[in-house]
Amino acid sequence: MAREWSDLLIVRDAQASEPGIAGEGQERRVGRLRRLRENMRRTREALTSEIQATLFEDLSEETWERLEEALIYADVGASTTAQVVEQLEREASANELSGGEALTDRLVELLADIARTGEDHINLLAKPTVILMAGVNGTGKTTTTGKLAWHLSQEAGQSVLLAAADTFRAAGVEQLELWAERAGATFVKGPAGADPGSVAYDAVATARRDGADVVIIDTAGRLHTQDDLMAELAKVRRVIAKQDPQAPHETLLTVDATTGQNGLRQARLFAESVQVSGIVLTKLDGTAKGGIALAISHELGIPVKLIGVGEQLQDLRPFDPPEFARALVS
């Protein structure tokens, strides 16, 4: 699973030797985990209080009930929680598991396994690779789009074109244009109120003409319950496919981690309208429970590919299931 950008991105066979996407140092990696652990402190404290209660107790029925409640509180989801707790109970009954540290270690393993699903890379071999960004209003979609463009350009050496297909929110267009300047990316927009599909079409055509490596299309935020806007998003996808039947090559859905189980409902309905290939879990700060990443992976089979844990550029990074599980629990 992806730990660094060089693990997440499939650029070409020689990517490992490219200086722009070299592996990060141990010191930076430790600092990254420390930041993630701090952002998920509240969830971890709630879980740990239940787990550590087993240190000097037998693994009784009450223990499993308390652990189940803690996982559900962390937004892991009822179905996922039931699978994890049942597995732990079976192993305990077979004398393969004791309380305390052994329980914590095994819980981390199980949660990490659940988070591993589907194709967790972002494949950039197609020229141009078209990435469609979608999400509910307020999930940090435009900011994520800009940060992704920066990382692809600065760390992976890709020439990027950003397209503002959110044609109704002038502030969003301006914000994306600033990100394009920061990332050294080409920028394409349409007139106010233009058809989003036409902007997406022009963006792909421009990228093909100019030889850009990646096109990232930022669409308007929309509620998953707005059928007309969801149909519009599906139309954007069809328009893109007219120039390349395989495009968009990635459809990334931004999900606000603070929305809890509503994030699962959002992901399910978006996936019904467009073929969501990956999740970007945003706002993993001290108020987020985070377990929704596991619920989405387990129940929908959609991999979480990126997480956002702050406002800085380095706070958008590849999702690493073992690292995430350790930050959540231990």
Short mmCIF file of C-alpha atoms in Angstrom, two decimals:
data_model
loop_
_atom_site.label_atom_id
_atom_site.label_comp_id
_atom_site.label_asym_id
_atom_site.label_seq_id
_atom_site.Cartn_x
_atom_site.Cartn_y
_atom_site.Cartn_z
CA MET A 1 0.00 0.00 0.00
CA ALA A 2 1.05 3.57 -0.63
CA ARG A 3 3.28 5.16 1.97
CA GLU A 4 5.00 7.77 -0.16
CA TRP A 5 4.01 9.57 -3.34
CA SER A 6 6.40 7.34 -5.27
CA ASP A 7 4.41 4.34 -3.99
CA LEU A 8 1.05 5.85 -4.89
CA LEU A 9 1.82 7.13 -8.38
CA ILE A 10 2.46 4.88 -11.35
CA VAL A 11 4.46 7.10 -13.67
CA ARG A 12 6.75 4.83 -15.65
CA ASP A 13 9.13 1.94 -15.05
CA ALA A 14 12.01 4.26 -14.26
CA GLN A 15 10.09 6.27 -11.66
CA ALA A 16 12.12 4.91 -8.75
CA SER A 17 15.22 6.64 -10.07
CA GLU A 18 13.56 9.99 -10.57
CA PRO A 19 14.87 12.50 -8.03
CA GLY A 20 11.56 14.34 -7.86
CA ILE A 21 9.72 11.37 -6.39
CA ALA A 22 12.43 9.80 -4.28
CA GLY A 23 11.41 8.15 -1.02
CA GLU A 24 11.12 10.38 1.99
CA GLY A 25 13.56 10.10 4.87
CA GLN A 26 12.91 8.25 8.08
CA GLU A 27 12.77 11.47 10.08
CA ARG A 28 10.07 12.93 7.84
CA ARG A 29 8.11 9.69 7.94
CA VAL A 30 8.18 9.61 11.75
CA GLY A 31 7.07 13.23 11.86
CA ARG A 32 4.22 12.44 9.50
CA LEU A 33 2.96 9.61 11.69
CA ARG A 34 3.25 11.84 14.77
CA ARG A 35 1.05 14.47 13.07
CA LEU A 36 -1.53 11.91 12.05
CA ARG A 37 -1.62 10.42 15.56
CA GLU A 38 -2.14 13.85 17.08
CA ASN A 39 -4.97 14.65 14.67
CA MET A 40 -6.72 11.42 15.60
CA ARG A 41 -6.03 11.73 19.32
CA ARG A 42 -9.66 11.99 20.46
CA THR A 43 -10.71 8.85 18.64
CA ARG A 44 -7.68 6.94 19.85
CA GLU A 45 -8.24 7.94 23.47
CA ALA A 46 -11.82 6.72 23.33
CA LEU A 47 -10.80 3.41 21.78
CA THR A 48 -7.79 2.93 24.02
CA SER A 49 -9.83 3.42 27.17
CA GLU A 50 -11.90 0.40 26.16
CA ILE A 51 -8.98 -1.68 24.93
CA GLN A 52 -6.76 -1.05 27.93
CA ALA A 53 -9.60 -2.03 30.25
CA THR A 54 -8.86 -5.61 29.16
CA LEU A 55 -5.28 -5.54 30.45
CA PHE A 56 -6.21 -7.01 33.82
CA GLU A 57 -9.53 -8.59 32.93
CA ASP A 58 -10.67 -11.70 31.14
CA LEU A 59 -11.95 -11.25 27.61
CA SER A 60 -15.57 -11.47 28.67
CA GLU A 61 -18.79 -10.73 26.81
CA GLU A 62 -18.79 -7.29 28.39
CA THR A 63 -15.31 -6.65 26.94
CA TRP A 64 -16.50 -7.40 23.41
CA GLU A 65 -19.57 -5.23 23.85
CA ARG A 66 -17.47 -2.30 25.04
CA LEU A 67 -15.02 -2.71 22.18
CA GLU A 68 -17.90 -2.89 19.72
CA GLU A 69 -19.36 0.32 21.10
CA ALA A 70 -15.97 2.05 20.86
CA LEU A 71 -15.47 1.05 17.21
CA ILE A 72 -18.95 2.20 16.26
CA TYR A 73 -18.29 5.48 18.06
CA ALA A 74 -15.18 5.88 15.89
CA ASP A 75 -17.42 5.60 12.77
CA VAL A 76 -15.97 2.24 11.73
CA GLY A 77 -19.55 1.22 10.96
CA ALA A 78 -21.80 -1.54 12.30
CA SER A 79 -21.02 -4.10 9.59
CA THR A 80 -17.26 -3.59 9.73
CA THR A 81 -17.28 -3.56 13.53
CA ALA A 82 -19.22 -6.81 13.69
CA GLN A 83 -16.72 -8.54 11.41
CA VAL A 84 -13.72 -7.32 13.42
CA VAL A 85 -15.14 -8.18 16.85
CA GLU A 86 -16.33 -11.61 15.70
CA GLN A 87 -12.84 -12.38 14.39
CA LEU A 88 -11.26 -11.29 17.67
CA GLU A 89 -13.73 -13.41 19.65
CA ARG A 90 -12.98 -16.47 17.55
CA GLU A 91 -9.25 -16.08 18.05
CA ALA A 92 -9.67 -15.52 21.77
CA SER A 93 -11.83 -18.65 22.07
CA ALA A 94 -9.10 -20.62 20.30
CA ASN A 95 -6.56 -19.31 22.83
CA GLU A 96 -4.78 -17.40 20.06
CA LEU A 97 -5.35 -14.04 21.71
CA SER A 98 -5.02 -12.59 25.19
CA GLY A 99 -5.98 -9.16 26.45
CA GLY A 100 -4.15 -5.86 26.46
CA GLU A 101 -1.25 -5.45 24.05
CA ALA A 102 -2.03 -8.60 22.08
CA LEU A 103 -5.58 -7.43 21.51
CA THR A 104 -4.40 -3.99 20.40
CA ASP A 105 -1.84 -5.42 17.96
CA ARG A 106 -4.34 -7.81 16.42
CA LEU A 107 -6.96 -5.07 16.18
CA VAL A 108 -4.50 -2.89 14.25
CA GLU A 109 -3.80 -5.78 11.87
CA LEU A 110 -7.48 -6.43 11.22
CA LEU A 111 -8.31 -2.76 10.65
CA ALA A 112 -5.37 -2.38 8.27
CA ASP A 113 -6.48 -5.47 6.33
CA ILE A 114 -9.99 -4.06 5.98
CA ALA A 115 -8.62 -0.77 4.66
CA ARG A 116 -6.75 -2.62 1.88
CA THR A 117 -9.17 -2.89 -0.99
CA GLY A 118 -9.17 -2.44 -4.75
CA GLU A 119 -6.49 -0.70 -6.79
CA ASP A 120 -4.85 1.76 -4.43
CA HIS A 121 -2.50 3.43 -6.94
CA ILE A 122 -3.05 6.43 -9.21
CA ASN A 123 -1.97 5.36 -12.67
CA LEU A 124 -0.49 8.21 -14.73
CA LEU A 125 0.66 6.18 -17.74
CA ALA A 126 -2.10 7.45 -20.06
CA LYS A 127 -1.22 10.69 -21.85
CA PRO A 128 -3.00 12.70 -20.82
CA THR A 129 -4.27 11.06 -17.64
CA VAL A 130 -7.65 12.58 -16.80
CA ILE A 131 -8.60 12.87 -13.12
CA LEU A 132 -12.16 13.89 -12.27
CA MET A 133 -12.68 15.43 -8.82
CA ALA A 134 -16.12 15.19 -7.21
CA GLY A 135 -17.66 15.72 -3.82
CA VAL A 136 -20.24 17.40 -1.64
CA ASN A 137 -19.97 21.15 -1.01
CA GLY A 138 -17.54 22.00 1.76
CA THR A 139 -15.45 18.82 1.66
CA GLY A 140 -12.30 20.64 0.56
CA LYS A 141 -12.50 19.44 -3.04
CA THR A 142 -11.00 22.50 -4.74
CA THR A 143 -8.18 22.79 -2.20
CA THR A 144 -7.46 19.08 -2.60
CA THR A 145 -7.43 19.51 -6.39
CA GLY A 146 -4.86 22.27 -6.11
CA LYS A 147 -2.65 20.38 -3.68
CA LEU A 148 -2.76 17.28 -5.87
CA ALA A 149 -1.70 19.35 -8.86
CA TRP A 150 1.23 20.72 -6.86
CA HIS A 151 2.42 17.26 -5.77
CA LEU A 152 2.11 15.83 -9.28
CA SER A 153 4.05 18.75 -10.70
CA GLN A 154 6.69 19.31 -8.04
CA GLU A 155 7.25 15.79 -6.76
CA ALA A 156 6.46 13.64 -9.79
CA GLY A 157 7.60 15.98 -12.56
CA GLN A 158 4.26 15.88 -14.38
CA SER A 159 2.96 18.72 -16.52
CA VAL A 160 -0.53 19.42 -15.18
CA LEU A 161 -3.59 21.18 -16.55
CA LEU A 162 -6.28 22.30 -14.11
CA ALA A 163 -9.83 22.76 -15.37
CA ALA A 164 -12.48 24.74 -13.49
CA ALA A 165 -15.68 22.91 -14.37
CA ASP A 166 -17.40 24.54 -11.39
CA THR A 167 -18.80 27.29 -13.60
CA PHE A 168 -21.29 28.68 -11.07
CA ARG A 169 -18.98 29.57 -8.18
CA ALA A 170 -16.69 32.44 -9.15
CA ALA A 171 -14.73 32.18 -5.91
CA GLY A 172 -13.99 28.53 -6.63
CA VAL A 173 -12.68 29.38 -10.11
CA GLU A 174 -10.43 32.09 -8.68
CA GLN A 175 -9.18 29.76 -5.94
CA LEU A 176 -8.31 27.07 -8.47
CA GLU A 177 -6.54 29.57 -10.71
CA LEU A 178 -4.33 30.59 -7.78
CA TRP A 179 -3.51 26.94 -7.17
CA ALA A 180 -2.63 26.53 -10.86
CA GLU A 181 -0.15 29.41 -10.57
CA ARG A 182 1.33 27.92 -7.42
CA ALA A 183 1.70 24.49 -8.99
CA GLY A 184 3.00 25.80 -12.31
CA ALA A 185 -0.01 24.25 -14.05
CA THR A 186 -1.93 25.35 -17.13
CA PHE A 187 -5.42 26.65 -16.31
CA VAL A 188 -8.62 26.31 -18.32
CA LYS A 189 -11.97 27.86 -17.45
CA GLY A 190 -15.18 28.77 -19.20
CA PRO A 191 -17.50 31.77 -18.98
CA ALA A 192 -19.72 32.07 -15.91
CA GLY A 193 -22.63 29.67 -16.13
CA ALA A 194 -21.09 27.66 -18.98
CA ASP A 195 -21.87 23.99 -19.39
CA PRO A 196 -19.41 22.08 -17.15
CA GLY A 197 -19.15 19.38 -19.77
CA SER A 198 -17.91 21.84 -22.37
CA VAL A 199 -15.19 23.08 -20.01
CA ALA A 200 -14.08 19.50 -19.34
CA TYR A 201 -14.08 18.73 -23.07
CA ASP A 202 -12.00 21.83 -23.88
CA ALA A 203 -9.56 20.96 -21.07
CA VAL A 204 -8.89 17.48 -22.40
CA ALA A 205 -8.58 18.80 -25.95
CA THR A 206 -6.09 21.44 -24.80
CA ALA A 207 -4.06 18.84 -22.90
CA ARG A 208 -3.95 16.56 -25.95
CA ARG A 209 -2.89 19.43 -28.18
CA ASP A 210 -0.20 20.72 -25.81
CA GLY A 211 1.07 17.35 -24.62
CA ALA A 212 0.17 17.77 -20.92
CA ASP A 213 0.69 14.72 -18.75
CA VAL A 214 -2.30 15.11 -16.42
CA VAL A 215 -5.65 16.90 -16.56
CA ILE A 216 -7.44 17.44 -13.24
CA ILE A 217 -11.06 18.54 -13.59
CA ASP A 218 -12.61 20.23 -10.57
CA THR A 219 -16.39 19.91 -10.67
CA ALA A 220 -18.97 21.83 -8.66
CA GLY A 221 -19.77 20.60 -5.19
CA ARG A 222 -23.14 18.92 -5.04
CA LEU A 223 -25.26 17.07 -2.54
CA HIS A 224 -25.53 13.36 -3.20
CA THR A 225 -29.32 13.74 -2.93
CA GLN A 226 -29.56 16.24 -5.81
CA ASP A 227 -30.53 13.98 -8.69
CA ASP A 228 -30.23 16.65 -11.39
CA LEU A 229 -26.71 17.63 -10.34
CA MET A 230 -25.65 14.01 -10.03
CA ALA A 231 -26.93 13.48 -13.59
CA GLU A 232 -24.86 16.51 -14.65
CA LEU A 233 -21.75 14.90 -13.15
CA ALA A 234 -22.45 11.71 -15.09
CA LYS A 235 -22.77 13.84 -18.24
CA VAL A 236 -19.34 15.40 -17.62
CA ARG A 237 -17.91 11.92 -17.45
CA ARG A 238 -19.56 10.93 -20.75
CA VAL A 239 -18.28 14.07 -22.48
CA ILE A 240 -14.73 13.33 -21.35
CA ALA A 241 -15.04 9.77 -22.70
CA LYS A 242 -15.80 11.11 -26.18
CA GLN A 243 -12.13 12.06 -26.54
CA ASP A 244 -10.75 8.98 -24.76
CA PRO A 245 -13.02 5.99 -24.05
CA GLN A 246 -10.83 5.12 -21.05
CA ALA A 247 -11.17 8.58 -19.50
CA PRO A 248 -11.55 9.74 -16.85
CA HIS A 249 -8.81 7.40 -15.70
CA GLU A 250 -9.41 8.35 -12.07
CA THR A 251 -12.52 9.67 -10.36
CA LEU A 252 -11.63 10.83 -6.87
CA LEU A 253 -14.36 11.61 -4.36
CA THR A 254 -13.57 13.94 -1.47
CA VAL A 255 -15.27 12.90 1.77
CA ASP A 256 -15.21 15.04 4.92
CA ALA A 257 -14.14 12.74 7.77
CA THR A 258 -16.16 14.78 10.26
CA THR A 259 -19.46 13.81 8.60
CA GLY A 260 -19.25 10.26 9.96
CA GLN A 261 -21.60 7.70 8.51
CA ASN A 262 -23.12 10.29 6.20
CA GLY A 263 -19.81 10.07 4.33
CA LEU A 264 -20.59 6.43 3.60
CA ARG A 265 -23.98 7.37 2.16
CA GLN A 266 -22.35 10.07 0.04
CA ALA A 267 -19.78 7.65 -1.34
CA ARG A 268 -22.44 5.05 -2.15
CA LEU A 269 -24.65 7.47 -4.11
CA PHE A 270 -21.76 9.11 -5.96
CA ALA A 271 -20.49 5.67 -6.92
CA GLU A 272 -23.91 4.91 -8.42
CA SER A 273 -23.68 7.98 -10.69
CA VAL A 274 -20.00 7.87 -11.64
CA GLN A 275 -17.39 5.15 -11.33
CA VAL A 276 -15.57 6.37 -8.24
CA SER A 277 -12.08 4.86 -8.24
CA GLY A 278 -10.78 6.33 -5.01
CA ILE A 279 -11.57 8.37 -1.92
CA VAL A 280 -9.79 11.43 -0.59
CA LEU A 281 -10.59 11.60 3.12
CA THR A 282 -10.31 15.24 4.18
CA LYS A 283 -10.35 17.12 7.50
CA LEU A 284 -8.75 14.39 9.57
CA ASP A 285 -8.13 16.80 12.42
CA GLY A 286 -8.70 16.50 16.15
CA THR A 287 -12.47 16.45 15.77
CA ALA A 288 -12.64 13.72 13.13
CA LYS A 289 -13.27 10.13 14.08
CA GLY A 290 -11.63 8.71 10.99
CA GLY A 291 -13.12 5.23 11.08
CA ILE A 292 -15.31 6.11 8.10
CA ALA A 293 -12.29 5.23 5.92
CA LEU A 294 -12.68 1.63 7.02
CA ALA A 295 -16.45 1.61 6.53
CA ILE A 296 -16.13 2.88 2.95
CA SER A 297 -13.38 0.39 2.12
CA HIS A 298 -15.24 -2.55 3.64
CA GLU A 299 -18.80 -1.85 2.53
CA LEU A 300 -18.21 -0.28 -0.89
CA GLY A 301 -14.87 -1.75 -1.91
CA ILE A 302 -13.57 1.70 -2.85
CA PRO A 303 -9.98 2.35 -1.76
CA VAL A 304 -9.00 5.44 0.17
CA LYS A 305 -6.07 6.83 -1.83
CA LEU A 306 -5.33 10.16 -0.18
CA ILE A 307 -5.91 11.80 3.19
CA GLY A 308 -5.90 15.45 4.19
CA VAL A 309 -4.88 16.31 7.73
CA GLY A 310 -4.36 20.07 7.56
CA GLU A 311 -3.95 23.20 5.49
CA GLN A 312 -0.31 22.78 4.43
CA LEU A 313 0.79 21.22 1.15
CA GLN A 314 2.41 18.29 2.95
CA ASP A 315 -0.86 17.61 4.74
CA LEU A 316 -2.25 15.94 1.62
CA ARG A 317 -0.58 12.57 1.39
CA PRO A 318 -1.07 8.96 0.31
CA PHE A 319 -3.20 6.78 2.53
CA ASP A 320 -1.30 3.99 4.29
CA PRO A 321 -3.60 1.42 5.99
CA PRO A 322 -1.12 0.13 8.63
CA GLU A 323 -0.05 3.67 9.52
CA PHE A 324 -3.68 4.79 9.69
CA ALA A 325 -4.72 1.84 11.85
CA ARG A 326 -1.86 2.44 14.28
CA ALA A 327 -2.74 6.13 14.52
CA LEU A 328 -6.38 5.24 15.13
CA VAL A 329 -5.81 2.65 17.83
CA SER A 330 -2.38 2.38 19.40
#
